[in-house]
Amino acid sequence: MNISLERRYQGRLEEFSARHVFLVDLAMVLALMGCTALGATLTMPGAGPPDHDETTAAVMGVACLVLLKHRTHPRVAVVVAGACTVAAVGLGYLVTPLLLAPVMAALYWLAALTDRRSTRVYGLPALLAVTVAAVFSGSMNHVSLLLRTIGPIFWLMLPLAAGKMTQLRRAYLQSLQARAEHAERTREEEARLRVTEERVRIARELHDVVAHHMALANAQAGTAAHLALTSPEQSRKILTDLTGTTSSALRELKATLGLLRDDDAPGSSGLEPSPGLARLPELVSACESAGLEVTVTTKGEPQPLSPGVDLTAYRIVQEALTNVTKHATAEAVHVLLVYTGSRLLITVTNDGPSVPEVARGRGFGVMGMRERALSIGGELCAGPRPQGGFEVTTALPLQPAPHLAEGTIA
């Protein structure tokens, strides 16, 4: 409680000082005038004060009034206050902290507001001048030379050290504030980047799911309509497959949209596992029901894949087959899976012509496949084959790097 009250009052005091700078400086000058007036009355035991009251009052008044400009002219304030203090000491007044108050204040502000060079150039000469004046002052005859020297140096070094500490503390607080602002900006930028990446991933996932199943459903419906009169049984079978295609689309769409919901609530049903190459036969069967002949060849010993790589491989094959269904006139597609070393090579080829946008690799599907491959440290190339048709080739790591795996859709 006390700490909070102290901080609150300190904050109010700092706010008042910032809003009423002249009043604060005027109060300081008045307090220094009181100190010098009191210091002028102090003498050594058995000695009387010098008979220079009016002159001393004028000199020390100037030393105090010049501090009204200490914020804009700290060097001038040190020179004037130091000269006036030397004059007062030369008039025979006893060197005490009260008499030294104006020059001490000027030295403090010089160290707090200027650089080290200015402190040395202006502060040290003022310190030496006051010390020399104290050494040769008649008011200090009863004090040893050592004390006459050490006393002024000690009292004048204190404000220099305090001012430099204040400057360092101010610089430290400014650096903390700058770092806090930088950290806040970094957090906001990182949050925006994460939101953007998440939106892109969800959009890519929705595109793969919706585009694939809608393309298959459209091809199955068209084939069923074409065979309705000539081959009713085959048409009925295709319509049955169409029902399975739409049901699969709804399931995957529900699983994808479930990523946007809180699935940690008690009693919530878990999402369907992400698809992988294990579901490749289902994908091939769905494509064949739409009239597309798909052959799958596997070379090498199949290796376990991380969930992210498994999903990426499945989605790339799915999108490649979807592009053939939507854009090409090919009737056969060949899918080649090659396990070699620490990578999985996937090639999807067809011998039919493609529409220009897909042939140049500018479609959203090709873009999505390339983004998926890059997100786990893989590569993807898509384009027309020299002998005709279209080919999609990708190389995926079996186990992506941890920092890349975090960015994949589970």
GROMACS .gro file of C-alpha atoms in nm:
model
  410
    1MET     CA    1   0.000   0.000   0.000
    2ASN     CA    2   0.277   0.246   0.095
    3ILE     CA    3   0.468   0.170  -0.223
    4SER     CA    4   0.161   0.235  -0.438
    5LEU     CA    5   0.090   0.562  -0.258
    6GLU     CA    6   0.451   0.669  -0.299
    7ARG     CA    7   0.444   0.595  -0.671
    8ARG     CA    8   0.116   0.778  -0.710
    9TYR     CA    9   0.241   1.092  -0.536
   10GLN     CA   10   0.571   1.073  -0.722
   11GLY     CA   11   0.384   1.058  -1.050
   12ARG     CA   12   0.173   1.358  -0.954
   13LEU     CA   13   0.483   1.552  -0.852
   14GLU     CA   14   0.654   1.476  -1.183
   15GLU     CA   15   0.342   1.576  -1.374
   16PHE     CA   16   0.319   1.904  -1.181
   17SER     CA   17   0.689   1.974  -1.244
   18ALA     CA   18   0.648   1.915  -1.616
   19ARG     CA   19   0.343   2.143  -1.638
   20HIS     CA   20   0.479   2.425  -1.419
   21VAL     CA   21   0.849   2.442  -1.499
   22PHE     CA   22   0.896   2.811  -1.415
   23LEU     CA   23   0.725   2.781  -1.076
   24VAL     CA   24   0.947   2.487  -0.983
   25ASP     CA   25   1.262   2.674  -1.089
   26LEU     CA   26   1.151   2.986  -0.904
   27ALA     CA   27   1.092   2.789  -0.585
   28MET     CA   28   1.440   2.638  -0.620
   29VAL     CA   29   1.597   2.985  -0.664
   30LEU     CA   30   1.414   3.119  -0.360
   31ALA     CA   31   1.532   2.824  -0.152
   32LEU     CA   32   1.892   2.882  -0.267
   33MET     CA   33   1.867   3.249  -0.175
   34GLY     CA   34   1.760   3.147   0.173
   35CYS     CA   35   2.056   2.910   0.197
   36THR     CA   36   2.307   3.174   0.091
   37ALA     CA   37   2.156   3.432   0.327
   38LEU     CA   38   2.190   3.187   0.613
   39GLY     CA   39   2.540   3.085   0.502
   40ALA     CA   40   2.655   3.447   0.498
   41THR     CA   41   2.583   3.474   0.870
   42LEU     CA   42   2.797   3.176   0.969
   43THR     CA   43   3.149   3.241   1.098
   44MET     CA   44   3.424   3.067   1.283
   45PRO     CA   45   3.400   3.073   1.666
   46GLY     CA   46   3.508   3.412   1.801
   47ALA     CA   47   3.501   3.582   1.460
   48GLY     CA   48   3.241   3.825   1.323
   49PRO     CA   49   3.086   3.827   0.974
   50PRO     CA   50   3.243   4.047   0.705
   51ASP     CA   51   3.092   4.390   0.660
   52HIS     CA   52   2.980   4.341   0.298
   53ASP     CA   53   2.611   4.258   0.336
   54GLU     CA   54   2.476   4.454   0.040
   55THR     CA   55   2.754   4.347  -0.195
   56THR     CA   56   2.726   3.985  -0.088
   57ALA     CA   57   2.349   3.990  -0.125
   58ALA     CA   58   2.380   4.125  -0.478
   59VAL     CA   59   2.651   3.880  -0.579
   60MET     CA   60   2.480   3.575  -0.437
   61GLY     CA   61   2.145   3.694  -0.573
   62VAL     CA   62   2.295   3.690  -0.921
   63ALA     CA   63   2.436   3.342  -0.854
   64CYS     CA   64   2.089   3.221  -0.762
   65LEU     CA   65   1.890   3.405  -1.031
   66VAL     CA   66   2.110   3.274  -1.312
   67LEU     CA   67   1.983   2.925  -1.224
   68LEU     CA   68   1.647   3.020  -1.374
   69LYS     CA   69   1.822   2.953  -1.709
   70HIS     CA   70   1.989   2.629  -1.605
   71ARG     CA   71   1.770   2.417  -1.838
   72THR     CA   72   1.868   2.606  -2.154
   73HIS     CA   73   2.209   2.745  -2.056
   74PRO     CA   74   2.369   2.512  -1.797
   75ARG     CA   75   2.724   2.616  -1.893
   76VAL     CA   76   2.653   2.986  -1.846
   77ALA     CA   77   2.488   2.909  -1.512
   78VAL     CA   78   2.802   2.728  -1.390
   79VAL     CA   79   3.035   3.009  -1.498
   80VAL     CA   80   2.824   3.286  -1.338
   81ALA     CA   81   2.746   3.091  -1.019
   82GLY     CA   82   3.111   2.989  -0.983
   83ALA     CA   83   3.238   3.344  -1.034
   84CYS     CA   84   2.990   3.486  -0.782
   85THR     CA   85   3.082   3.218  -0.527
   86VAL     CA   86   3.452   3.291  -0.572
   87ALA     CA   87   3.377   3.661  -0.519
   88ALA     CA   88   3.184   3.589  -0.199
   89VAL     CA   89   3.462   3.370  -0.064
   90GLY     CA   90   3.711   3.641  -0.156
   91LEU     CA   91   3.510   3.890   0.049
   92GLY     CA   92   3.587   3.679   0.353
   93TYR     CA   93   3.275   3.472   0.400
   94LEU     CA   94   3.309   3.125   0.548
   95VAL     CA   95   3.305   2.843   0.294
   96THR     CA   96   3.010   2.624   0.392
   97PRO     CA   97   2.766   2.406   0.195
   98LEU     CA   98   2.503   2.680   0.243
   99LEU     CA   99   2.722   2.938   0.074
  100LEU     CA  100   2.817   2.688  -0.197
  101ALA     CA  101   2.453   2.593  -0.267
  102PRO     CA  102   2.413   2.795  -0.593
  103VAL     CA  103   2.731   2.663  -0.754
  104MET     CA  104   2.650   2.312  -0.630
  105ALA     CA  105   2.308   2.332  -0.800
  106ALA     CA  106   2.467   2.466  -1.118
  107LEU     CA  107   2.721   2.181  -1.122
  108TYR     CA  108   2.443   1.926  -1.072
  109TRP     CA  109   2.245   2.053  -1.369
  110LEU     CA  110   2.560   2.079  -1.579
  111ALA     CA  111   2.640   1.710  -1.520
  112ALA     CA  112   2.276   1.605  -1.567
  113LEU     CA  113   2.205   1.798  -1.888
  114THR     CA  114   2.535   1.803  -2.081
  115ASP     CA  115   2.795   1.558  -2.204
  116ARG     CA  116   3.115   1.452  -2.032
  117ARG     CA  117   3.330   1.700  -2.222
  118SER     CA  118   3.120   1.996  -2.110
  119THR     CA  119   3.132   1.868  -1.753
  120ARG     CA  120   3.511   1.858  -1.765
  121VAL     CA  121   3.557   2.188  -1.947
  122TYR     CA  122   3.318   2.391  -1.730
  123GLY     CA  123   3.274   2.193  -1.410
  124LEU     CA  124   3.635   2.122  -1.316
  125PRO     CA  125   3.755   2.483  -1.358
  126ALA     CA  126   3.467   2.605  -1.140
  127LEU     CA  127   3.558   2.345  -0.877
  128LEU     CA  128   3.925   2.444  -0.886
  129ALA     CA  129   3.846   2.816  -0.870
  130VAL     CA  130   3.627   2.779  -0.562
  131THR     CA  131   3.885   2.551  -0.398
  132VAL     CA  132   4.170   2.797  -0.459
  133ALA     CA  133   3.957   3.082  -0.325
  134ALA     CA  134   3.884   2.877  -0.012
  135VAL     CA  135   4.254   2.797   0.038
  136PHE     CA  136   4.350   3.166   0.031
  137SER     CA  137   4.042   3.296   0.211
  138GLY     CA  138   4.103   3.481   0.536
  139SER     CA  139   3.795   3.324   0.693
  140MET     CA  140   3.966   2.984   0.683
  141ASN     CA  141   4.290   3.078   0.858
  142HIS     CA  142   4.203   2.870   1.163
  143VAL     CA  143   4.148   2.556   0.947
  144SER     CA  144   4.432   2.338   0.826
  145LEU     CA  145   4.531   2.352   0.461
  146LEU     CA  146   4.419   1.992   0.410
  147LEU     CA  147   4.068   2.063   0.534
  148ARG     CA  148   4.047   2.388   0.338
  149THR     CA  149   4.129   2.189   0.025
  150ILE     CA  150   3.932   1.869   0.081
  151GLY     CA  151   3.616   2.039   0.208
  152PRO     CA  152   3.524   2.240  -0.106
  153ILE     CA  153   3.634   1.957  -0.336
  154PHE     CA  154   3.414   1.709  -0.151
  155TRP     CA  155   3.106   1.932  -0.150
  156LEU     CA  156   3.143   2.027  -0.518
  157MET     CA  157   3.215   1.671  -0.635
  158LEU     CA  158   2.887   1.550  -0.485
  159PRO     CA  159   2.658   1.739  -0.727
  160LEU     CA  160   2.875   1.640  -1.023
  161ALA     CA  161   2.844   1.271  -0.930
  162ALA     CA  162   2.472   1.305  -0.855
  163GLY     CA  163   2.407   1.482  -1.185
  164LYS     CA  164   2.592   1.217  -1.381
  165MET     CA  165   2.396   0.943  -1.201
  166THR     CA  166   2.072   1.122  -1.287
  167GLN     CA  167   2.179   1.140  -1.652
  168LEU     CA  168   2.263   0.770  -1.659
  169ARG     CA  169   1.936   0.680  -1.491
  170ARG     CA  170   1.742   0.893  -1.741
  171ALA     CA  171   1.921   0.725  -2.031
  172TYR     CA  172   1.852   0.383  -1.879
  173LEU     CA  173   1.482   0.457  -1.840
  174GLN     CA  174   1.464   0.586  -2.196
  175SER     CA  175   1.629   0.270  -2.323
  176LEU     CA  176   1.382   0.059  -2.124
  177GLN     CA  177   1.092   0.255  -2.269
  178ALA     CA  178   1.233   0.221  -2.622
  179ARG     CA  179   1.277  -0.153  -2.575
  180ALA     CA  180   0.925  -0.186  -2.436
  181GLU     CA  181   0.783   0.004  -2.734
  182HIS     CA  182   0.988  -0.207  -2.973
  183ALA     CA  183   0.871  -0.526  -2.802
  184GLU     CA  184   0.510  -0.409  -2.822
  185ARG     CA  185   0.543  -0.331  -3.192
  186THR     CA  186   0.713  -0.666  -3.247
  187ARG     CA  187   0.433  -0.849  -3.064
  188GLU     CA  188   0.169  -0.671  -3.268
  189GLU     CA  189   0.349  -0.743  -3.595
  190GLU     CA  190   0.401  -1.107  -3.497
  191ALA     CA  191   0.034  -1.138  -3.403
  192ARG     CA  192  -0.073  -0.990  -3.737
  193LEU     CA  193   0.168  -1.220  -3.919
  194ARG     CA  194   0.035  -1.525  -3.735
  195VAL     CA  195  -0.323  -1.424  -3.813
  196THR     CA  196  -0.235  -1.378  -4.180
  197GLU     CA  197  -0.055  -1.712  -4.197
  198GLU     CA  198  -0.346  -1.885  -4.028
  199ARG     CA  199  -0.592  -1.730  -4.272
  200VAL     CA  200  -0.378  -1.843  -4.565
  201ARG     CA  201  -0.352  -2.197  -4.428
  202ILE     CA  202  -0.724  -2.224  -4.366
  203ALA     CA  203  -0.802  -2.077  -4.710
  204ARG     CA  204  -0.563  -2.327  -4.869
  205GLU     CA  205  -0.719  -2.616  -4.679
  206LEU     CA  206  -1.073  -2.509  -4.771
  207HIS     CA  207  -0.970  -2.469  -5.135
  208ASP     CA  208  -0.824  -2.820  -5.145
  209VAL     CA  209  -1.126  -2.979  -4.979
  210VAL     CA  210  -1.400  -2.789  -5.163
  211ALA     CA  211  -1.234  -2.776  -5.505
  212HIS     CA  212  -1.151  -3.147  -5.507
  213HIS     CA  213  -1.490  -3.275  -5.402
  214MET     CA  214  -1.686  -3.024  -5.608
  215ALA     CA  215  -1.482  -3.115  -5.918
  216LEU     CA  216  -1.543  -3.486  -5.856
  217ALA     CA  217  -1.911  -3.427  -5.786
  218ASN     CA  218  -1.946  -3.224  -6.105
  219ALA     CA  219  -1.767  -3.493  -6.311
  220GLN     CA  220  -1.974  -3.773  -6.153
  221ALA     CA  221  -2.300  -3.586  -6.210
  222GLY     CA  222  -2.209  -3.517  -6.572
  223THR     CA  223  -2.111  -3.879  -6.636
  224ALA     CA  224  -2.431  -4.006  -6.469
  225ALA     CA  225  -2.644  -3.773  -6.681
  226HIS     CA  226  -2.464  -3.889  -6.996
  227LEU     CA  227  -2.520  -4.260  -6.911
  228ALA     CA  228  -2.871  -4.221  -6.771
  229LEU     CA  229  -3.041  -4.346  -7.091
  230THR     CA  230  -2.781  -4.580  -7.232
  231SER     CA  231  -2.658  -4.746  -6.910
  232PRO     CA  232  -2.899  -4.695  -6.618
  233GLU     CA  233  -2.717  -4.940  -6.389
  234GLN     CA  234  -2.382  -4.768  -6.432
  235SER     CA  235  -2.551  -4.430  -6.393
  236ARG     CA  236  -2.709  -4.548  -6.065
  237LYS     CA  237  -2.368  -4.666  -5.940
  238ILE     CA  238  -2.210  -4.328  -6.022
  239LEU     CA  239  -2.491  -4.147  -5.839
  240THR     CA  240  -2.426  -4.369  -5.537
  241ASP     CA  241  -2.058  -4.271  -5.555
  242LEU     CA  242  -2.169  -3.908  -5.585
  243THR     CA  243  -2.345  -3.940  -5.250
  244GLY     CA  244  -2.023  -4.071  -5.098
  245THR     CA  245  -1.827  -3.785  -5.252
  246THR     CA  246  -2.057  -3.519  -5.106
  247SER     CA  247  -2.058  -3.693  -4.767
  248SER     CA  248  -1.678  -3.703  -4.766
  249ALA     CA  249  -1.671  -3.334  -4.860
  250LEU     CA  250  -1.898  -3.247  -4.568
  251ARG     CA  251  -1.686  -3.449  -4.325
  252GLU     CA  252  -1.360  -3.288  -4.433
  253LEU     CA  253  -1.519  -2.943  -4.438
  254LYS     CA  254  -1.645  -2.996  -4.084
  255ALA     CA  255  -1.301  -3.111  -3.970
  256THR     CA  256  -1.135  -2.810  -4.132
  257LEU     CA  257  -1.379  -2.560  -3.983
  258GLY     CA  258  -1.334  -2.734  -3.647
  259LEU     CA  259  -0.982  -2.593  -3.640
  260LEU     CA  260  -1.141  -2.251  -3.575
  261ARG     CA  261  -1.331  -2.369  -3.267
  262ASP     CA  262  -1.225  -2.447  -2.915
  263ASP     CA  263  -1.210  -2.822  -2.905
  264ASP     CA  264  -1.085  -2.843  -2.546
  265ALA     CA  265  -1.425  -2.803  -2.383
  266PRO     CA  266  -1.543  -3.105  -2.178
  267GLY     CA  267  -1.768  -3.332  -2.374
  268SER     CA  268  -1.667  -3.198  -2.713
  269SER     CA  269  -1.623  -3.458  -2.984
  270GLY     CA  270  -1.275  -3.487  -3.129
  271LEU     CA  271  -1.208  -3.388  -3.486
  272GLU     CA  272  -1.160  -3.645  -3.756
  273PRO     CA  273  -0.790  -3.730  -3.805
  274SER     CA  274  -0.620  -3.542  -4.088
  275PRO     CA  275  -0.607  -3.737  -4.414
  276GLY     CA  276  -0.281  -3.891  -4.532
  277LEU     CA  277  -0.141  -4.125  -4.795
  278ALA     CA  278  -0.321  -4.411  -4.621
  279ARG     CA  279  -0.642  -4.271  -4.774
  280LEU     CA  280  -0.495  -4.261  -5.123
  281PRO     CA  281  -0.702  -4.566  -5.235
  282GLU     CA  282  -1.023  -4.378  -5.144
  283LEU     CA  283  -0.904  -4.081  -5.347
  284VAL     CA  284  -0.822  -4.302  -5.644
  285SER     CA  285  -1.160  -4.474  -5.621
  286ALA     CA  286  -1.343  -4.140  -5.614
  287CYS     CA  287  -1.154  -4.020  -5.922
  288GLU     CA  288  -1.221  -4.343  -6.110
  289SER     CA  289  -1.594  -4.307  -6.042
  290ALA     CA  290  -1.572  -3.978  -6.230
  291GLY     CA  291  -1.427  -4.154  -6.534
  292LEU     CA  292  -1.058  -4.090  -6.466
  293GLU     CA  293  -0.820  -4.387  -6.468
  294VAL     CA  294  -0.559  -4.349  -6.194
  295THR     CA  295  -0.260  -4.577  -6.140
  296VAL     CA  296  -0.038  -4.554  -5.833
  297THR     CA  297   0.317  -4.689  -5.826
  298THR     CA  298   0.538  -4.701  -5.518
  299LYS     CA  299   0.914  -4.746  -5.534
  300GLY     CA  300   1.143  -4.800  -5.239
  301GLU     CA  301   1.055  -4.909  -4.887
  302PRO     CA  302   0.768  -4.692  -4.751
  303GLN     CA  303   0.886  -4.488  -4.453
  304PRO     CA  304   0.680  -4.338  -4.171
  305LEU     CA  305   0.590  -3.976  -4.233
  306SER     CA  306   0.524  -3.701  -3.982
  307PRO     CA  307   0.157  -3.590  -3.969
  308GLY     CA  308   0.237  -3.263  -4.145
  309VAL     CA  309   0.427  -3.430  -4.429
  310ASP     CA  310   0.161  -3.701  -4.461
  311LEU     CA  311  -0.112  -3.439  -4.493
  312THR     CA  312   0.093  -3.231  -4.737
  313ALA     CA  313   0.165  -3.530  -4.960
  314TYR     CA  314  -0.202  -3.628  -4.965
  315ARG     CA  315  -0.320  -3.273  -5.042
  316ILE     CA  316  -0.069  -3.232  -5.325
  317VAL     CA  317  -0.181  -3.557  -5.490
  318GLN     CA  318  -0.544  -3.460  -5.431
  319GLU     CA  319  -0.500  -3.117  -5.588
  320ALA     CA  320  -0.306  -3.257  -5.883
  321LEU     CA  321  -0.586  -3.506  -5.955
  322THR     CA  322  -0.845  -3.230  -5.908
  323ASN     CA  323  -0.670  -3.012  -6.168
  324VAL     CA  324  -0.675  -3.301  -6.413
  325THR     CA  325  -1.047  -3.354  -6.347
  326LYS     CA  326  -1.132  -2.985  -6.386
  327HIS     CA  327  -0.896  -2.861  -6.656
  328ALA     CA  328  -0.754  -3.147  -6.862
  329THR     CA  329  -0.912  -3.383  -7.113
  330ALA     CA  330  -0.688  -3.672  -7.012
  331GLU     CA  331  -0.845  -4.005  -6.923
  332ALA     CA  332  -0.546  -4.153  -6.738
  333VAL     CA  333  -0.321  -4.022  -6.462
  334HIS     CA  334  -0.013  -4.186  -6.315
  335VAL     CA  335   0.097  -4.123  -5.955
  336LEU     CA  336   0.453  -4.225  -5.865
  337LEU     CA  337   0.574  -4.235  -5.503
  338VAL     CA  338   0.949  -4.282  -5.453
  339TYR     CA  339   1.102  -4.322  -5.105
  340THR     CA  340   1.469  -4.233  -5.129
  341GLY     CA  341   1.694  -4.152  -4.836
  342SER     CA  342   1.524  -3.895  -4.618
  343ARG     CA  343   1.285  -3.764  -4.883
  344LEU     CA  344   0.966  -3.863  -5.056
  345LEU     CA  345   0.940  -3.786  -5.428
  346ILE     CA  346   0.590  -3.759  -5.574
  347THR     CA  347   0.517  -3.728  -5.945
  348VAL     CA  348   0.167  -3.692  -6.092
  349THR     CA  349   0.152  -3.698  -6.473
  350ASN     CA  350  -0.117  -3.704  -6.741
  351ASP     CA  351  -0.104  -3.696  -7.120
  352GLY     CA  352  -0.394  -3.460  -7.185
  353PRO     CA  353  -0.374  -3.085  -7.265
  354SER     CA  354  -0.434  -2.833  -6.985
  355VAL     CA  355  -0.592  -2.490  -6.983
  356PRO     CA  356  -0.334  -2.208  -7.022
  357GLU     CA  357  -0.348  -2.080  -6.662
  358VAL     CA  358  -0.278  -2.421  -6.514
  359ALA     CA  359  -0.020  -2.501  -6.782
  360ARG     CA  360   0.177  -2.196  -6.674
  361GLY     CA  361   0.139  -2.284  -6.307
  362ARG     CA  362  -0.064  -1.971  -6.222
  363GLY     CA  363  -0.375  -2.131  -6.078
  364PHE     CA  364  -0.461  -2.113  -5.709
  365GLY     CA  365  -0.430  -2.493  -5.690
  366VAL     CA  366  -0.069  -2.491  -5.812
  367MET     CA  367   0.007  -2.198  -5.584
  368GLY     CA  368  -0.142  -2.385  -5.288
  369MET     CA  369   0.058  -2.700  -5.366
  370ARG     CA  370   0.380  -2.499  -5.385
  371GLU     CA  371   0.303  -2.321  -5.055
  372ARG     CA  372   0.233  -2.653  -4.884
  373ALA     CA  373   0.561  -2.802  -5.003
  374LEU     CA  374   0.763  -2.496  -4.899
  375SER     CA  375   0.597  -2.484  -4.555
  376ILE     CA  376   0.763  -2.814  -4.457
  377GLY     CA  377   1.094  -2.757  -4.634
  378GLY     CA  378   1.008  -2.928  -4.963
  379GLU     CA  379   1.002  -2.824  -5.329
  380LEU     CA  380   0.742  -2.841  -5.604
  381CYS     CA  381   0.752  -2.796  -5.980
  382ALA     CA  382   0.447  -2.795  -6.204
  383GLY     CA  383   0.425  -2.744  -6.578
  384PRO     CA  384   0.361  -2.900  -6.918
  385ARG     CA  385   0.565  -3.199  -7.029
  386PRO     CA  386   0.775  -3.180  -7.349
  387GLN     CA  387   0.599  -3.489  -7.486
  388GLY     CA  388   0.256  -3.351  -7.400
  389GLY     CA  389   0.039  -3.346  -7.093
  390PHE     CA  390   0.106  -3.194  -6.752
  391GLU     CA  391   0.332  -3.298  -6.465
  392VAL     CA  392   0.353  -3.211  -6.097
  393THR     CA  393   0.673  -3.310  -5.916
  394THR     CA  394   0.747  -3.252  -5.550
  395ALA     CA  395   1.021  -3.356  -5.307
  396LEU     CA  396   0.921  -3.364  -4.940
  397PRO     CA  397   1.132  -3.441  -4.631
  398LEU     CA  398   1.013  -3.743  -4.434
  399GLN     CA  399   1.056  -3.549  -4.108
  400PRO     CA  400   1.057  -3.168  -4.144
  401ALA     CA  401   1.256  -2.938  -3.917
  402PRO     CA  402   1.074  -2.859  -3.588
  403HIS     CA  403   1.031  -2.488  -3.663
  404LEU     CA  404   0.878  -2.579  -4.001
  405ALA     CA  405   0.657  -2.852  -3.863
  406GLU     CA  406   0.491  -2.602  -3.629
  407GLY     CA  407   0.357  -2.408  -3.923
  408THR     CA  408   0.176  -2.702  -4.090
  409ILE     CA  409  -0.187  -2.782  -4.046
  410ALA     CA  410  -0.234  -3.082  -3.824
   0.00000   0.00000   0.00000
